Amino acid sequence: MPIRSIWNVGRERGGFADGGWAQQKGDAIFGMNDYQKERVVYQSHDMTALPWKNGGGVTREVARDREGLSPNWRMSIADLEHPGAFSCFEGRQRHFGVLGERPVVLSFPDRQVTLATGDVLIFEGDEPVVCELPDGPSRALNLMFDAKRWDGHLMLCEPWAWPLHESGEAPWEECWYILSRGRLMLDPSTPNPVVVGPGDALRYPLTECGHALPGNLRPIDESAHGLVGFGVQLKRHSTDLDPVSSLQRM
């Protein structure tokens, strides 16, 4: 099950937590009654794998919103096992990032794009796309959302160098980090540190002004140069509704 914790706002120093984490597996600790201050570590082995209809791979859903039967945003990790056409997602903008070590070639009616590890391509969900795997199976991170209601970004970045929103803009409601290469240790000074590896997802807690708080992260590898990961940010155009997201569970 996902490892969840609540960041202790009262112990913030210099924009980072100095150890004020309460942690457990399973249900969240909701002592602060604030969804946006919850940290979630969602490990790949806890994500349910759903086969594609065309048999070309499997998808592991990481998170989505709970509004209606059709989610307004959805984040998932896909194991690309065989070449083939992508499904159509009408009315959704799609951000596609390569998590795997092998390249992915996406062929559209008017262009062909080769993507290496860390590359991101944005396209409309109803565009006809054929996926080719010239060097064998790979893995991808998919962020899809209704661009009429939500704004989102998927970008290659370091886990502790999170981009901040511009002054005057609405704060981000969801901030995630998905590791592609390397390993991270969370709260290494605690009795039970958590290891985040390739394919794992980390949801950052947020301050009141929408800044992400990575917490105490340390690369397990010899240097940070071996780390490759994607940051995901989401916010709705209208802030009238409270943000509610859902983790895919077994």
Short mmCIF file of C-alpha atoms in Angstrom, two decimals:
data_model
loop_
_atom_site.label_atom_id
_atom_site.label_comp_id
_atom_site.label_asym_id
_atom_site.label_seq_id
_atom_site.Cartn_x
_atom_site.Cartn_y
_atom_site.Cartn_z
CA MET A 1 0.00 0.00 0.00
CA PRO A 2 1.12 3.62 -0.42
CA ILE A 3 3.31 5.05 2.34
CA ARG A 4 1.66 8.24 3.54
CA SER A 5 2.67 10.97 5.95
CA ILE A 6 1.76 14.48 7.04
CA TRP A 7 4.28 17.30 7.06
CA ASN A 8 4.44 19.24 10.32
CA VAL A 9 3.97 22.89 9.33
CA GLY A 10 5.16 24.15 12.70
CA ARG A 11 8.65 22.76 12.11
CA GLU A 12 9.38 24.35 8.75
CA ARG A 13 12.79 26.01 8.51
CA GLY A 14 14.01 27.78 5.41
CA GLY A 15 11.32 26.23 3.23
CA PHE A 16 12.09 22.61 4.14
CA ALA A 17 10.94 20.28 6.90
CA ASP A 18 13.57 19.54 9.54
CA GLY A 19 12.24 16.16 10.54
CA GLY A 20 8.64 16.90 11.41
CA TRP A 21 7.20 13.83 9.68
CA ALA A 22 4.74 11.33 11.08
CA GLN A 23 4.68 8.23 8.94
CA GLN A 24 2.79 4.98 8.57
CA LYS A 25 1.75 2.51 5.91
CA GLY A 26 -1.88 2.30 4.87
CA ASP A 27 -4.41 4.98 5.77
CA ALA A 28 -3.23 8.58 6.04
CA ILE A 29 -2.67 10.37 9.33
CA PHE A 30 -5.19 13.20 9.04
CA GLY A 31 -4.33 15.06 12.24
CA MET A 32 -3.84 18.30 10.31
CA ASN A 33 -7.09 17.93 8.31
CA ASP A 34 -5.39 19.32 5.24
CA TYR A 35 -5.16 17.23 2.08
CA GLN A 36 -2.48 19.41 0.53
CA LYS A 37 -0.04 18.82 3.40
CA GLU A 38 -0.06 15.07 2.89
CA ARG A 39 3.02 13.34 1.51
CA VAL A 40 2.55 10.06 -0.35
CA VAL A 41 5.19 7.60 -1.53
CA TYR A 42 3.58 5.26 -4.03
CA GLN A 43 5.89 2.41 -5.00
CA SER A 44 5.63 0.73 -8.38
CA HIS A 45 5.02 -2.76 -6.95
CA ASP A 46 1.83 -1.44 -5.32
CA MET A 47 0.40 -0.12 -8.59
CA THR A 48 -2.14 -2.37 -10.28
CA ALA A 49 -1.08 -3.30 -13.84
CA LEU A 50 -3.93 -3.13 -16.37
CA PRO A 51 -3.30 -4.64 -19.84
CA TRP A 52 -3.99 -2.55 -22.93
CA LYS A 53 -6.86 -3.60 -25.15
CA ASN A 54 -4.47 -3.95 -28.09
CA GLY A 55 -2.02 -6.08 -26.10
CA GLY A 56 0.85 -3.65 -26.65
CA GLY A 57 1.62 -3.08 -22.99
CA VAL A 58 0.25 -2.43 -19.52
CA THR A 59 -0.68 0.73 -17.63
CA ARG A 60 -0.21 1.42 -13.92
CA GLU A 61 -2.39 4.28 -12.72
CA VAL A 62 -0.68 6.55 -10.20
CA ALA A 63 -3.36 9.15 -9.44
CA ARG A 64 -6.41 10.95 -10.83
CA ASP A 65 -9.13 13.29 -9.69
CA ARG A 66 -12.49 12.05 -8.40
CA GLU A 67 -14.85 14.35 -10.25
CA GLY A 68 -17.39 12.36 -12.25
CA LEU A 69 -17.01 9.02 -13.98
CA SER A 70 -14.42 10.34 -16.44
CA PRO A 71 -11.45 11.88 -14.58
CA ASN A 72 -10.45 15.42 -15.52
CA TRP A 73 -6.81 14.47 -15.01
CA ARG A 74 -4.97 11.20 -14.79
CA MET A 75 -1.33 10.23 -14.31
CA SER A 76 -0.09 6.74 -15.19
CA ILE A 77 3.03 4.74 -16.00
CA ALA A 78 2.98 2.57 -19.12
CA ASP A 79 5.18 -0.43 -19.87
CA LEU A 80 5.65 -0.30 -23.65
CA GLU A 81 6.18 -3.91 -24.66
CA HIS A 82 5.19 -3.98 -28.34
CA PRO A 83 4.78 -1.37 -31.09
CA GLY A 84 1.26 -0.28 -31.91
CA ALA A 85 -1.33 2.49 -31.97
CA PHE A 86 -2.21 4.53 -28.90
CA SER A 87 -5.79 4.77 -27.67
CA CYS A 88 -7.81 7.90 -28.41
CA PHE A 89 -8.54 10.27 -25.50
CA GLU A 90 -10.75 12.96 -26.97
CA GLY A 91 -10.83 16.25 -25.10
CA ARG A 92 -7.59 15.55 -23.21
CA GLN A 93 -4.16 17.10 -23.56
CA ARG A 94 -1.44 14.48 -23.27
CA HIS A 95 2.07 14.92 -21.84
CA PHE A 96 4.25 11.90 -22.66
CA GLY A 97 7.66 11.41 -21.00
CA VAL A 98 10.08 8.52 -21.52
CA LEU A 99 10.95 6.79 -18.23
CA GLY A 100 12.68 3.76 -19.73
CA GLU A 101 16.28 3.40 -20.89
CA ARG A 102 15.34 2.68 -24.51
CA PRO A 103 14.06 5.28 -27.00
CA VAL A 104 10.45 5.59 -28.12
CA VAL A 105 9.41 6.74 -31.60
CA LEU A 106 5.97 8.32 -31.95
CA SER A 107 4.59 8.55 -35.49
CA PHE A 108 1.83 11.06 -36.28
CA PRO A 109 0.16 11.59 -39.68
CA ASP A 110 2.37 14.64 -40.31
CA ARG A 111 5.54 13.97 -38.29
CA GLN A 112 7.72 11.43 -36.51
CA VAL A 113 9.40 12.14 -33.17
CA THR A 114 12.17 10.13 -31.50
CA LEU A 115 12.24 10.46 -27.70
CA ALA A 116 15.09 9.42 -25.41
CA THR A 117 15.04 9.00 -21.62
CA GLY A 118 13.86 12.24 -20.04
CA ASP A 119 12.29 13.66 -23.20
CA VAL A 120 8.73 14.98 -23.06
CA LEU A 121 6.24 15.45 -25.89
CA ILE A 122 2.88 17.25 -25.63
CA PHE A 123 0.04 16.42 -28.02
CA GLU A 124 -3.73 16.18 -28.11
CA GLY A 125 -5.27 12.95 -26.87
CA ASP A 126 -7.34 12.42 -30.02
CA GLU A 127 -4.35 12.65 -32.39
CA PRO A 128 -3.64 9.35 -34.20
CA VAL A 129 -0.32 8.07 -32.80
CA VAL A 130 1.65 4.91 -33.49
CA CYS A 131 4.34 3.90 -31.00
CA GLU A 132 7.52 2.24 -32.28
CA LEU A 133 10.24 0.66 -30.13
CA PRO A 134 13.40 0.47 -32.26
CA ASP A 135 15.62 -0.94 -29.49
CA GLY A 136 13.04 -2.96 -27.57
CA PRO A 137 10.56 -2.41 -24.72
CA SER A 138 10.57 0.84 -22.77
CA ARG A 139 8.51 2.71 -20.20
CA ALA A 140 6.66 6.04 -20.26
CA LEU A 141 4.93 8.46 -17.92
CA ASN A 142 1.58 9.80 -19.13
CA LEU A 143 -0.15 12.90 -17.82
CA MET A 144 -3.57 13.60 -19.37
CA PHE A 145 -5.99 16.34 -18.40
CA ASP A 146 -8.92 18.40 -19.61
CA ALA A 147 -7.15 21.61 -20.66
CA LYS A 148 -10.42 23.55 -20.42
CA ARG A 149 -10.54 22.93 -16.68
CA TRP A 150 -6.96 22.14 -15.66
CA ASP A 151 -3.43 23.37 -16.27
CA GLY A 152 -0.58 20.90 -15.99
CA HIS A 153 3.10 20.35 -16.68
CA LEU A 154 5.37 17.33 -16.94
CA MET A 155 9.06 18.24 -16.92
CA LEU A 156 12.48 16.72 -16.40
CA CYS A 157 13.88 18.11 -13.13
CA GLU A 158 15.78 17.32 -9.95
CA PRO A 159 13.69 16.29 -6.94
CA TRP A 160 14.96 19.13 -4.72
CA ALA A 161 14.97 21.87 -7.38
CA TRP A 162 11.24 22.21 -7.78
CA PRO A 163 10.02 25.08 -10.00
CA LEU A 164 7.81 27.58 -8.21
CA HIS A 165 4.73 29.26 -9.61
CA GLU A 166 5.01 32.91 -10.62
CA SER A 167 3.80 35.60 -8.26
CA GLY A 168 0.13 36.32 -8.76
CA GLU A 169 -0.65 32.95 -10.32
CA ALA A 170 -2.98 30.44 -8.73
CA PRO A 171 -1.03 27.91 -6.62
CA TRP A 172 -0.46 24.36 -7.78
CA GLU A 173 -2.80 21.78 -6.25
CA GLU A 174 -0.84 18.62 -7.11
CA CYS A 175 2.96 18.25 -7.16
CA TRP A 176 4.50 14.84 -7.85
CA TYR A 177 7.96 13.46 -8.59
CA ILE A 178 8.39 10.19 -10.51
CA LEU A 179 11.85 8.67 -10.58
CA SER A 180 13.21 7.20 -13.80
CA ARG A 181 16.83 6.40 -12.93
CA GLY A 182 18.69 6.18 -9.63
CA ARG A 183 17.38 5.91 -6.08
CA LEU A 184 16.46 8.38 -3.35
CA MET A 185 16.23 7.94 0.40
CA LEU A 186 13.59 9.96 2.27
CA ASP A 187 14.30 11.05 5.83
CA PRO A 188 17.60 9.09 6.06
CA SER A 189 18.10 10.07 9.72
CA THR A 190 14.85 8.44 10.86
CA PRO A 191 14.59 4.82 12.11
CA ASN A 192 12.60 3.76 9.03
CA PRO A 193 13.79 5.70 5.98
CA VAL A 194 11.92 5.13 2.74
CA VAL A 195 13.71 4.27 -0.51
CA VAL A 196 12.25 5.64 -3.75
CA GLY A 197 13.38 3.82 -6.89
CA PRO A 198 12.68 3.81 -10.63
CA GLY A 199 8.96 3.88 -11.35
CA ASP A 200 8.05 5.03 -7.82
CA ALA A 201 5.98 8.18 -7.32
CA LEU A 202 6.39 10.79 -4.59
CA ARG A 203 3.65 13.32 -3.91
CA TYR A 204 4.97 16.48 -2.26
CA PRO A 205 3.06 18.34 0.44
CA LEU A 206 2.38 22.01 -0.31
CA THR A 207 2.61 25.23 1.65
CA GLU A 208 -0.37 27.57 1.83
CA CYS A 209 1.02 29.51 -1.15
CA GLY A 210 1.44 26.39 -3.30
CA HIS A 211 5.17 25.74 -2.92
CA ALA A 212 6.22 22.08 -2.98
CA LEU A 213 8.16 20.73 0.00
CA PRO A 214 10.42 17.82 -0.97
CA GLY A 215 11.50 17.12 2.61
CA ASN A 216 14.82 15.50 3.46
CA LEU A 217 15.95 13.68 0.30
CA ARG A 218 19.32 12.03 -0.24
CA PRO A 219 20.57 10.22 -3.37
CA ILE A 220 21.64 6.67 -2.59
CA ASP A 221 23.91 6.58 -5.62
CA GLU A 222 27.36 8.16 -5.38
CA SER A 223 26.17 11.44 -6.87
CA ALA A 224 23.01 13.15 -8.02
CA HIS A 225 24.20 12.87 -11.63
CA GLY A 226 22.74 9.38 -11.77
CA LEU A 227 19.24 10.63 -10.99
CA VAL A 228 16.64 11.15 -13.71
CA GLY A 229 13.06 11.99 -12.86
CA PHE A 230 9.98 13.94 -13.84
CA GLY A 231 8.11 16.61 -11.94
CA VAL A 232 4.35 16.84 -12.42
CA GLN A 233 2.30 19.90 -11.48
CA LEU A 234 -1.47 20.37 -11.74
CA LYS A 235 -3.96 23.09 -10.90
CA ARG A 236 -7.48 23.87 -12.00
CA HIS A 237 -8.36 27.06 -13.84
CA SER A 238 -11.10 27.80 -11.31
CA THR A 239 -10.27 27.40 -7.62
CA ASP A 240 -13.91 27.29 -6.52
CA LEU A 241 -13.73 23.56 -5.74
CA ASP A 242 -11.52 21.84 -3.20
CA PRO A 243 -8.83 19.63 -4.76
CA VAL A 244 -9.49 15.93 -4.40
CA SER A 245 -7.35 13.24 -5.96
CA SER A 246 -7.40 9.49 -5.78
CA LEU A 247 -4.61 6.93 -5.65
CA GLN A 248 -4.99 3.72 -7.59
CA ARG A 249 -4.94 0.90 -5.04
CA MET A 250 -4.75 -2.85 -5.15
#
